[in-house]
PDB file of N, CA and C in Angstrom:
ATOM      1  N   MET A   1     -36.065 540.014 201.133  1.00  0.00           N
ATOM      2  CA  MET A   1     -34.824 539.713 200.186  1.00  0.00           C
ATOM      3  C   MET A   1     -35.138 538.395 199.755  1.00  0.00           C
ATOM      4  N   GLY A   2     -35.468 537.259 200.488  1.00  0.00           N
ATOM      5  CA  GLY A   2     -35.553 536.156 200.039  1.00  0.00           C
ATOM      6  C   GLY A   2     -36.563 535.824 198.877  1.00  0.00           C
ATOM      7  N   THR A   3     -37.715 536.802 198.964  1.00  0.00           N
ATOM      8  CA  THR A   3     -38.811 536.612 198.026  1.00  0.00           C
ATOM      9  C   THR A   3     -38.089 537.408 196.784  1.00  0.00           C
ATOM     10  N   PHE A   4     -37.394 538.516 196.758  1.00  0.00           N
ATOM     11  CA  PHE A   4     -36.902 538.922 195.702  1.00  0.00           C
ATOM     12  C   PHE A   4     -35.922 537.955 194.882  1.00  0.00           C
ATOM     13  N   LEU A   5     -35.070 537.343 195.777  1.00  0.00           N
ATOM     14  CA  LEU A   5     -34.034 536.338 194.849  1.00  0.00           C
ATOM     15  C   LEU A   5     -34.861 535.289 194.450  1.00  0.00           C
ATOM     16  N   LYS A   6     -35.882 534.779 194.872  1.00  0.00           N
ATOM     17  CA  LYS A   6     -36.634 533.814 194.320  1.00  0.00           C
ATOM     18  C   LYS A   6     -37.334 534.498 193.075  1.00  0.00           C
ATOM     19  N   VAL A   7     -37.765 535.426 192.789  1.00  0.00           N
ATOM     20  CA  VAL A   7     -38.454 535.804 191.601  1.00  0.00           C
ATOM     21  C   VAL A   7     -37.497 536.314 190.637  1.00  0.00           C
ATOM     22  N   VAL A   8     -36.272 536.849 190.980  1.00  0.00           N
ATOM     23  CA  VAL A   8     -35.092 536.681 190.167  1.00  0.00           C
ATOM     24  C   VAL A   8     -34.541 535.495 189.606  1.00  0.00           C
ATOM     25  N   GLY A   9     -34.606 534.474 190.360  1.00  0.00           N
ATOM     26  CA  GLY A   9     -34.363 533.154 190.176  1.00  0.00           C
ATOM     27  C   GLY A   9     -35.264 532.569 188.824  1.00  0.00           C
ATOM     28  N   ILE A  10     -36.677 532.809 189.395  1.00  0.00           N
ATOM     29  CA  ILE A  10     -37.321 532.380 188.212  1.00  0.00           C
ATOM     30  C   ILE A  10     -37.291 533.181 186.917  1.00  0.00           C
ATOM     31  N   ILE A  11     -37.017 534.405 186.848  1.00  0.00           N
ATOM     32  CA  ILE A  11     -36.876 534.795 185.743  1.00  0.00           C
ATOM     33  C   ILE A  11     -35.641 534.654 184.616  1.00  0.00           C
ATOM     34  N   VAL A  12     -34.761 534.381 185.674  1.00  0.00           N
ATOM     35  CA  VAL A  12     -33.519 534.032 185.111  1.00  0.00           C
ATOM     36  C   VAL A  12     -33.683 532.426 184.497  1.00  0.00           C
ATOM     37  N   LEU A  13     -34.386 531.687 185.174  1.00  0.00           N
ATOM     38  CA  LEU A  13     -34.691 530.430 184.948  1.00  0.00           C
ATOM     39  C   LEU A  13     -35.373 530.195 183.598  1.00  0.00           C
ATOM     40  N   VAL A  14     -36.389 531.267 183.220  1.00  0.00           N
ATOM     41  CA  VAL A  14     -37.059 531.339 182.273  1.00  0.00           C
ATOM     42  C   VAL A  14     -36.263 531.835 180.832  1.00  0.00           C
ATOM     43  N   PHE A  15     -35.344 532.776 181.160  1.00  0.00           N
ATOM     44  CA  PHE A  15     -34.566 533.418 180.000  1.00  0.00           C
ATOM     45  C   PHE A  15     -33.660 532.350 179.570  1.00  0.00           C
ATOM     46  N   GLY A  16     -33.294 531.331 180.580  1.00  0.00           N
ATOM     47  CA  GLY A  16     -32.343 530.274 180.365  1.00  0.00           C
ATOM     48  C   GLY A  16     -33.111 529.279 179.356  1.00  0.00           C
ATOM     49  N   VAL A  17     -34.348 528.985 179.609  1.00  0.00           N
ATOM     50  CA  VAL A  17     -34.947 527.933 178.783  1.00  0.00           C
ATOM     51  C   VAL A  17     -35.322 528.613 177.310  1.00  0.00           C
ATOM     52  N   ILE A  18     -35.705 529.760 177.453  1.00  0.00           N
ATOM     53  CA  ILE A  18     -35.912 530.684 176.060  1.00  0.00           C
ATOM     54  C   ILE A  18     -34.413 530.373 175.214  1.00  0.00           C
ATOM     55  N   PHE A  19     -33.420 530.731 176.058  1.00  0.00           N
ATOM     56  CA  PHE A  19     -32.007 530.649 175.227  1.00  0.00           C
ATOM     57  C   PHE A  19     -31.672 529.312 174.700  1.00  0.00           C
ATOM     58  N   ILE A  20     -32.117 528.204 175.272  1.00  0.00           N
ATOM     59  CA  ILE A  20     -31.909 526.992 174.727  1.00  0.00           C
ATOM     60  C   ILE A  20     -32.856 526.620 173.828  1.00  0.00           C
ATOM     61  N   VAL A  21     -34.045 527.097 173.983  1.00  0.00           N
ATOM     62  CA  VAL A  21     -35.052 526.905 172.666  1.00  0.00           C
ATOM     63  C   VAL A  21     -34.524 527.556 171.501  1.00  0.00           C
ATOM     64  N   LEU A  22     -33.967 528.749 171.659  1.00  0.00           N
ATOM     65  CA  LEU A  22     -33.503 529.527 170.204  1.00  0.00           C
ATOM     66  C   LEU A  22     -32.232 528.942 170.006  1.00  0.00           C
ATOM     67  N   SER A  23     -31.580 528.411 170.926  1.00  0.00           N
ATOM     68  CA  SER A  23     -30.022 527.687 170.415  1.00  0.00           C
ATOM     69  C   SER A  23     -30.726 526.330 169.423  1.00  0.00           C
ATOM     70  N   VAL A  24     -31.551 525.738 169.970  1.00  0.00           N
ATOM     71  CA  VAL A  24     -32.020 524.455 169.515  1.00  0.00           C
ATOM     72  C   VAL A  24     -32.393 524.518 168.024  1.00  0.00           C
ATOM     73  N   ILE A  25     -33.323 525.796 167.863  1.00  0.00           N
ATOM     74  CA  ILE A  25     -34.161 525.863 166.822  1.00  0.00           C
ATOM     75  C   ILE A  25     -32.896 526.713 165.773  1.00  0.00           C
ATOM     76  N   GLY A  26     -32.027 527.388 166.229  1.00  0.00           N
ATOM     77  CA  GLY A  26     -31.153 527.751 165.194  1.00  0.00           C
ATOM     78  C   GLY A  26     -31.341 528.976 164.541  1.00  0.00           C
ATOM     79  N   MET A  27     -31.913 529.945 165.419  1.00  0.00           N
ATOM     80  CA  MET A  27     -32.252 531.236 164.846  1.00  0.00           C
ATOM     81  C   MET A  27     -31.100 532.063 164.321  1.00  0.00           C
ATOM     82  N   GLY A  28     -30.243 531.939 164.806  1.00  0.00           N
ATOM     83  CA  GLY A  28     -28.787 532.809 164.120  1.00  0.00           C
ATOM     84  C   GLY A  28     -28.675 532.126 162.780  1.00  0.00           C
ATOM     85  N   SER A  29     -28.609 530.663 162.521  1.00  0.00           N
ATOM     86  CA  SER A  29     -28.504 530.521 161.164  1.00  0.00           C
ATOM     87  C   SER A  29     -29.431 530.497 160.271  1.00  0.00           C
ATOM     88  N   PHE A  30     -30.699 530.521 160.528  1.00  0.00           N
ATOM     89  CA  PHE A  30     -31.884 530.903 159.940  1.00  0.00           C
ATOM     90  C   PHE A  30     -31.653 532.400 159.551  1.00  0.00           C
ATOM     91  N   LEU A  31     -31.509 533.298 160.333  1.00  0.00           N
ATOM     92  CA  LEU A  31     -31.251 534.985 159.840  1.00  0.00           C
ATOM     93  C   LEU A  31     -29.982 535.102 158.974  1.00  0.00           C
ATOM     94  N   GLY A  32     -29.076 534.039 159.123  1.00  0.00           N
ATOM     95  CA  GLY A  32     -27.941 534.174 158.336  1.00  0.00           C
ATOM     96  C   GLY A  32     -28.386 533.719 156.722  1.00  0.00           C
ATOM     97  N   MET A  33     -28.996 532.644 156.965  1.00  0.00           N
ATOM     98  CA  MET A  33     -29.478 532.208 155.616  1.00  0.00           C
ATOM     99  C   MET A  33     -30.242 532.905 154.842  1.00  0.00           C
ATOM    100  N   LEU A  34     -31.225 533.867 155.523  1.00  0.00           N
ATOM    101  CA  LEU A  34     -32.057 534.930 155.167  1.00  0.00           C
ATOM    102  C   LEU A  34     -31.211 536.115 154.391  1.00  0.00           C
ATOM    103  N   THR A  35     -30.228 536.462 155.167  1.00  0.00           N
ATOM    104  CA  THR A  35     -29.272 537.611 154.653  1.00  0.00           C
ATOM    105  C   THR A  35     -28.351 537.434 153.834  1.00  0.00           C
ATOM    106  N   SER A  36     -27.823 536.043 153.438  1.00  0.00           N
ATOM    107  CA  SER A  36     -27.058 535.793 152.463  1.00  0.00           C
ATOM    108  C   SER A  36     -27.367 535.965 151.032  1.00  0.00           C
ATOM    109  N   SER A  37     -26.284 536.348 150.216  1.00  0.00           N
ATOM    110  CA  SER A  37     -26.981 536.701 149.032  1.00  0.00           C
ATOM    111  C   SER A  37     -26.592 535.738 147.758  1.00  0.00           C
ATOM    112  N   TYR A  38     -27.251 535.072 147.107  1.00  0.00           N
ATOM    113  CA  TYR A  38     -27.137 534.228 146.039  1.00  0.00           C
ATOM    114  C   TYR A  38     -26.947 534.992 144.712  1.00  0.00           C
ATOM    115  N   PRO A  39     -26.111 534.356 144.123  1.00  0.00           N
ATOM    116  CA  PRO A  39     -25.521 535.151 142.558  1.00  0.00           C
ATOM    117  C   PRO A  39     -26.812 534.649 141.542  1.00  0.00           C
ATOM    118  N   LEU A  40     -27.299 535.336 141.057  1.00  0.00           N
ATOM    119  CA  LEU A  40     -28.117 535.254 139.881  1.00  0.00           C
ATOM    120  C   LEU A  40     -27.405 535.078 138.548  1.00  0.00           C
ATOM    121  N   PRO A  41     -27.969 533.910 137.557  1.00  0.00           N
ATOM    122  CA  PRO A  41     -27.204 533.598 136.333  1.00  0.00           C
ATOM    123  C   PRO A  41     -27.264 534.707 135.509  1.00  0.00           C
ATOM    124  N   SER A  42     -26.575 535.023 134.626  1.00  0.00           N
ATOM    125  CA  SER A  42     -26.180 535.849 133.503  1.00  0.00           C
ATOM    126  C   SER A  42     -27.047 535.275 132.339  1.00  0.00           C
ATOM    127  N   PRO A  43     -27.553 536.523 131.660  1.00  0.00           N
ATOM    128  CA  PRO A  43     -28.734 536.279 130.860  1.00  0.00           C
ATOM    129  C   PRO A  43     -28.305 535.381 129.570  1.00  0.00           C
ATOM    130  N   GLY A  44     -28.828 534.378 129.341  1.00  0.00           N
ATOM    131  CA  GLY A  44     -28.785 533.495 128.501  1.00  0.00           C
ATOM    132  C   GLY A  44     -28.184 532.394 128.852  1.00  0.00           C
ATOM    133  N   GLU A  45     -27.802 532.232 130.177  1.00  0.00           N
ATOM    134  CA  GLU A  45     -27.183 530.998 130.760  1.00  0.00           C
ATOM    135  C   GLU A  45     -28.446 530.046 131.344  1.00  0.00           C
ATOM    136  N   GLU A  46     -28.232 528.708 130.935  1.00  0.00           N
ATOM    137  CA  GLU A  46     -29.198 527.834 131.443  1.00  0.00           C
ATOM    138  C   GLU A  46     -28.922 526.916 132.362  1.00  0.00           C
ATOM    139  N   ASN A  47     -27.899 526.708 133.029  1.00  0.00           N
ATOM    140  CA  ASN A  47     -27.066 526.048 133.926  1.00  0.00           C
ATOM    141  C   ASN A  47     -27.333 526.971 135.080  1.00  0.00           C
ATOM    142  N   PHE A  48     -28.379 526.737 136.211  1.00  0.00           N
ATOM    143  CA  PHE A  48     -28.028 527.559 137.365  1.00  0.00           C
ATOM    144  C   PHE A  48     -27.094 527.038 138.119  1.00  0.00           C
ATOM    145  N   PRO A  49     -26.123 528.126 139.049  1.00  0.00           N
ATOM    146  CA  PRO A  49     -25.187 527.913 139.772  1.00  0.00           C
ATOM    147  C   PRO A  49     -25.849 527.162 141.186  1.00  0.00           C
ATOM    148  N   THR A  50     -25.167 526.055 141.718  1.00  0.00           N
ATOM    149  CA  THR A  50     -25.478 525.594 143.042  1.00  0.00           C
ATOM    150  C   THR A  50     -25.877 526.454 143.777  1.00  0.00           C
ATOM    151  N   MET A  51     -26.599 526.156 144.619  1.00  0.00           N
ATOM    152  CA  MET A  51     -26.827 527.092 145.905  1.00  0.00           C
ATOM    153  C   MET A  51     -25.938 526.451 146.979  1.00  0.00           C
ATOM    154  N   PRO A  52     -25.471 527.692 147.716  1.00  0.00           N
ATOM    155  CA  PRO A  52     -24.646 527.448 148.749  1.00  0.00           C
ATOM    156  C   PRO A  52     -25.436 526.824 149.952  1.00  0.00           C
ATOM    157  N   MET A  53     -24.603 526.114 150.749  1.00  0.00           N
ATOM    158  CA  MET A  53     -25.084 525.585 151.661  1.00  0.00           C
ATOM    159  C   MET A  53     -25.576 526.419 153.154  1.00  0.00           C
ATOM    160  N   PRO A  54     -26.828 526.439 153.974  1.00  0.00           N
ATOM    161  CA  PRO A  54     -26.813 527.255 154.956  1.00  0.00           C
ATOM    162  C   PRO A  54     -25.744 526.719 156.112  1.00  0.00           C
ATOM    163  N   PRO A  55     -25.338 527.870 156.888  1.00  0.00           N
ATOM    164  CA  PRO A  55     -24.181 527.774 157.570  1.00  0.00           C
ATOM    165  C   PRO A  55     -24.286 526.554 158.744  1.00  0.00           C
ATOM    166  N   MET A  56     -25.407 526.131 158.925  1.00  0.00           N
ATOM    167  CA  MET A  56     -25.421 524.942 160.021  1.00  0.00           C
ATOM    168  C   MET A  56     -25.523 523.884 159.365  1.00  0.00           C
ATOM    169  N   MET A  57     -25.235 523.638 158.347  1.00  0.00           N
ATOM    170  CA  MET A  57     -25.500 522.389 157.490  1.00  0.00           C
ATOM    171  C   MET A  57     -24.215 521.821 157.229  1.00  0.00           C
ATOM    172  N   GLY A  58     -22.954 522.345 157.215  1.00  0.00           N
ATOM    173  CA  GLY A  58     -21.768 521.694 157.295  1.00  0.00           C
ATOM    174  C   GLY A  58     -20.749 522.311 157.925  1.00  0.00           C
ATOM    175  N   GLY A  59     -19.480 521.467 157.889  1.00  0.00           N
ATOM    176  CA  GLY A  59     -18.342 522.194 158.745  1.00  0.00           C
ATOM    177  C   GLY A  59     -18.562 521.917 160.331  1.00  0.00           C
ATOM    178  N   LEU A  60     -17.857 522.845 160.830  1.00  0.00           N
ATOM    179  CA  LEU A  60     -17.893 522.763 162.531  1.00  0.00           C
ATOM    180  C   LEU A  60     -18.839 523.818 163.109  1.00  0.00           C
ATOM    181  N   ALA A  61     -19.865 524.226 162.301  1.00  0.00           N
ATOM    182  CA  ALA A  61     -21.037 525.290 162.868  1.00  0.00           C
ATOM    183  C   ALA A  61     -21.975 524.604 163.783  1.00  0.00           C
ATOM    184  N   TRP A  62     -22.277 523.418 163.716  1.00  0.00           N
ATOM    185  CA  TRP A  62     -23.137 522.611 164.857  1.00  0.00           C
ATOM    186  C   TRP A  62     -22.504 522.757 166.136  1.00  0.00           C
ATOM    187  N   MET A  63     -21.194 523.224 166.422  1.00  0.00           N
ATOM    188  CA  MET A  63     -20.544 523.410 167.606  1.00  0.00           C
ATOM    189  C   MET A  63     -20.985 524.571 168.306  1.00  0.00           C
ATOM    190  N   GLY A  64     -21.342 525.683 167.648  1.00  0.00           N
ATOM    191  CA  GLY A  64     -21.731 526.803 168.087  1.00  0.00           C
ATOM    192  C   GLY A  64     -23.449 526.642 168.494  1.00  0.00           C
ATOM    193  N   GLY A  65     -24.111 525.655 167.953  1.00  0.00           N
ATOM    194  CA  GLY A  65     -25.227 525.373 168.789  1.00  0.00           C
ATOM    195  C   GLY A  65     -25.238 524.499 169.948  1.00  0.00           C
ATOM    196  N   ILE A  66     -24.399 523.816 170.127  1.00  0.00           N
ATOM    197  CA  ILE A  66     -24.169 522.898 171.265  1.00  0.00           C
ATOM    198  C   ILE A  66     -23.614 523.949 172.599  1.00  0.00           C
ATOM    199  N   GLY A  67     -22.711 524.715 172.009  1.00  0.00           N
ATOM    200  CA  GLY A  67     -22.257 525.805 172.882  1.00  0.00           C
ATOM    201  C   GLY A  67     -23.332 526.875 173.623  1.00  0.00           C
ATOM    202  N   GLY A  68     -24.366 526.858 172.893  1.00  0.00           N
ATOM    203  CA  GLY A  68     -25.227 527.637 173.051  1.00  0.00           C
ATOM    204  C   GLY A  68     -26.159 527.226 174.039  1.00  0.00           C
ATOM    205  N   ILE A  69     -26.480 525.585 173.792  1.00  0.00           N
ATOM    206  CA  ILE A  69     -27.247 524.709 174.692  1.00  0.00           C
ATOM    207  C   ILE A  69     -26.705 524.671 176.074  1.00  0.00           C
ATOM    208  N   VAL A  70     -25.172 524.504 175.972  1.00  0.00           N
ATOM    209  CA  VAL A  70     -24.470 524.537 177.138  1.00  0.00           C
ATOM    210  C   VAL A  70     -24.536 525.925 178.156  1.00  0.00           C
ATOM    211  N   ALA A  71     -24.616 527.032 177.322  1.00  0.00           N
ATOM    212  CA  ALA A  71     -24.834 528.338 178.326  1.00  0.00           C
ATOM    213  C   ALA A  71     -25.886 528.614 178.519  1.00  0.00           C
ATOM    214  N   GLY A  72     -27.083 527.871 177.998  1.00  0.00           N
ATOM    215  CA  GLY A  72     -28.505 527.893 178.419  1.00  0.00           C
ATOM    216  C   GLY A  72     -28.427 527.057 179.686  1.00  0.00           C
ATOM    217  N   PHE A  73     -27.901 525.899 179.753  1.00  0.00           N
ATOM    218  CA  PHE A  73     -27.890 525.242 180.934  1.00  0.00           C
ATOM    219  C   PHE A  73     -27.294 526.048 182.133  1.00  0.00           C
ATOM    220  N   GLY A  74     -26.039 526.650 181.850  1.00  0.00           N
ATOM    221  CA  GLY A  74     -25.393 527.403 182.703  1.00  0.00           C
ATOM    222  C   GLY A  74     -26.630 528.353 183.452  1.00  0.00           C
ATOM    223  N   ILE A  75     -27.108 529.048 182.289  1.00  0.00           N
ATOM    224  CA  ILE A  75     -28.139 530.197 182.903  1.00  0.00           C
ATOM    225  C   ILE A  75     -29.158 529.707 183.629  1.00  0.00           C
ATOM    226  N   ILE A  76     -29.623 528.503 183.301  1.00  0.00           N
ATOM    227  CA  ILE A  76     -30.639 527.604 184.277  1.00  0.00           C
ATOM    228  C   ILE A  76     -30.166 527.168 185.653  1.00  0.00           C
ATOM    229  N   VAL A  77     -28.861 526.948 185.699  1.00  0.00           N
ATOM    230  CA  VAL A  77     -28.313 526.425 187.083  1.00  0.00           C
ATOM    231  C   VAL A  77     -28.133 527.961 187.824  1.00  0.00           C
ATOM    232  N   LEU A  78     -27.849 528.746 187.069  1.00  0.00           N
ATOM    233  CA  LEU A  78     -27.626 530.226 188.086  1.00  0.00           C
ATOM    234  C   LEU A  78     -29.146 530.485 188.487  1.00  0.00           C
ATOM    235  N   GLY A  79     -30.279 530.491 187.866  1.00  0.00           N
ATOM    236  CA  GLY A  79     -31.584 530.683 188.254  1.00  0.00           C
ATOM    237  C   GLY A  79     -31.968 529.705 189.326  1.00  0.00           C
ATOM    238  N   VAL A  80     -31.733 528.584 189.145  1.00  0.00           N
ATOM    239  CA  VAL A  80     -32.234 527.625 190.417  1.00  0.00           C
ATOM    240  C   VAL A  80     -31.415 527.929 191.539  1.00  0.00           C
ATOM    241  N   ALA A  81     -29.874 528.372 191.470  1.00  0.00           N
ATOM    242  CA  ALA A  81     -29.410 528.750 192.625  1.00  0.00           C
ATOM    243  C   ALA A  81     -29.892 529.863 193.230  1.00  0.00           C
ATOM    244  N   LEU A  82     -30.181 531.023 192.609  1.00  0.00           N
ATOM    245  CA  LEU A  82     -30.913 532.058 192.962  1.00  0.00           C
ATOM    246  C   LEU A  82     -32.351 531.775 193.886  1.00  0.00           C
ATOM    247  N   PHE A  83     -32.861 530.893 193.129  1.00  0.00           N
ATOM    248  CA  PHE A  83     -34.058 530.517 193.634  1.00  0.00           C
ATOM    249  C   PHE A  83     -33.898 529.817 195.225  1.00  0.00           C
ATOM    250  N   CYS A  84     -32.767 528.842 195.114  1.00  0.00           N
ATOM    251  CA  CYS A  84     -32.581 528.056 196.311  1.00  0.00           C
ATOM    252  C   CYS A  84     -31.964 529.109 197.526  1.00  0.00           C
ATOM    253  N   ILE A  85     -31.169 530.105 197.052  1.00  0.00           N
ATOM    254  CA  ILE A  85     -30.654 531.000 197.948  1.00  0.00           C
ATOM    255  C   ILE A  85     -31.640 531.751 198.629  1.00  0.00           C
ATOM    256  N   GLY A  86     -32.460 532.413 198.031  1.00  0.00           N
ATOM    257  CA  GLY A  86     -34.062 532.936 198.622  1.00  0.00           C
ATOM    258  C   GLY A  86     -34.675 532.134 199.381  1.00  0.00           C
ATOM    259  N   ALA A  87     -35.044 530.898 198.967  1.00  0.00           N
ATOM    260  CA  ALA A  87     -35.746 529.891 199.779  1.00  0.00           C
ATOM    261  C   ALA A  87     -35.065 530.091 200.924  1.00  0.00           C
ATOM    262  N   ILE A  88     -33.624 529.563 201.020  1.00  0.00           N
ATOM    263  CA  ILE A  88     -32.657 529.233 202.457  1.00  0.00           C
ATOM    264  C   ILE A  88     -32.988 530.594 203.382  1.00  0.00           C
ATOM    265  N   TYR A  89     -32.833 531.701 202.692  1.00  0.00           N
ATOM    266  CA  TYR A  89     -32.899 532.852 203.227  1.00  0.00           C
ATOM    267  C   TYR A  89     -34.320 533.181 204.010  1.00  0.00           C
ATOM    268  N   ASN A  90     -35.207 532.754 203.437  1.00  0.00           N
ATOM    269  CA  ASN A  90     -36.799 532.894 203.985  1.00  0.00           C
ATOM    270  C   ASN A  90     -36.891 531.922 204.973  1.00  0.00           C
ATOM    271  N   ASP A  91     -36.353 530.756 205.091  1.00  0.00           N
ATOM    272  CA  ASP A  91     -36.383 529.691 206.016  1.00  0.00           C
ATOM    273  C   ASP A  91     -35.791 530.042 207.193  1.00  0.00           C
ATOM    274  N   VAL A  92     -34.611 530.697 207.150  1.00  0.00           N
ATOM    275  CA  VAL A  92     -33.546 531.093 208.243  1.00  0.00           C
ATOM    276  C   VAL A  92     -34.235 532.253 208.782  1.00  0.00           C
ATOM    277  N   LYS A  93     -34.897 533.187 208.132  1.00  0.00           N
ATOM    278  CA  LYS A  93     -35.477 534.284 208.600  1.00  0.00           C
ATOM    279  C   LYS A  93     -36.560 533.933 209.351  1.00  0.00           C
ATOM    280  N   ALA A  94     -37.593 532.783 209.283  1.00  0.00           N
ATOM    281  CA  ALA A  94     -38.468 532.393 209.867  1.00  0.00           C
ATOM    282  C   ALA A  94     -38.096 531.483 211.047  1.00  0.00           C
ATOM    283  N   LEU A  95     -36.990 530.952 210.995  1.00  0.00           N
ATOM    284  CA  LEU A  95     -36.546 530.241 212.165  1.00  0.00           C
ATOM    285  C   LEU A  95     -36.040 530.903 213.199  1.00  0.00           C
ATOM    286  N   ARG A  96     -35.266 532.237 212.882  1.00  0.00           N
ATOM    287  CA  ARG A  96     -34.936 533.098 213.740  1.00  0.00           C
ATOM    288  C   ARG A  96     -35.857 533.837 214.479  1.00  0.00           C
ATOM    289  N   GLY A  97     -37.089 534.106 213.700  1.00  0.00           N
ATOM    290  CA  GLY A  97     -38.475 534.727 214.458  1.00  0.00           C
ATOM    291  C   GLY A  97     -39.049 533.873 215.535  1.00  0.00           C
ATOM    292  N   ARG A  98     -38.765 532.445 215.552  1.00  0.00           N
ATOM    293  CA  ARG A  98     -39.220 531.423 216.632  1.00  0.00           C
ATOM    294  C   ARG A  98     -38.944 531.816 217.984  1.00  0.00           C
TER     295      ARG A  98
END
């Protein structure tokens, strides 16, 4: 049981790190920028309209990235807690065997 908890803790820890990395990179804003439509100018129009800013460039959109990072740290803490519980379980089981 302790070894199982340690393995699950390591897997959760890795997912937490991946979650933080993806939050920092901002894959959501990148994909949102790719799927947004930009209007084309009408024929004969010389002045092109200004391009809209990506979602992470203005407003309070950066708070979503910070929330993702905080959630990633929460996942990392959960993974470390599971790993420690598994290690403690194995140590207690070994002490009872003596």
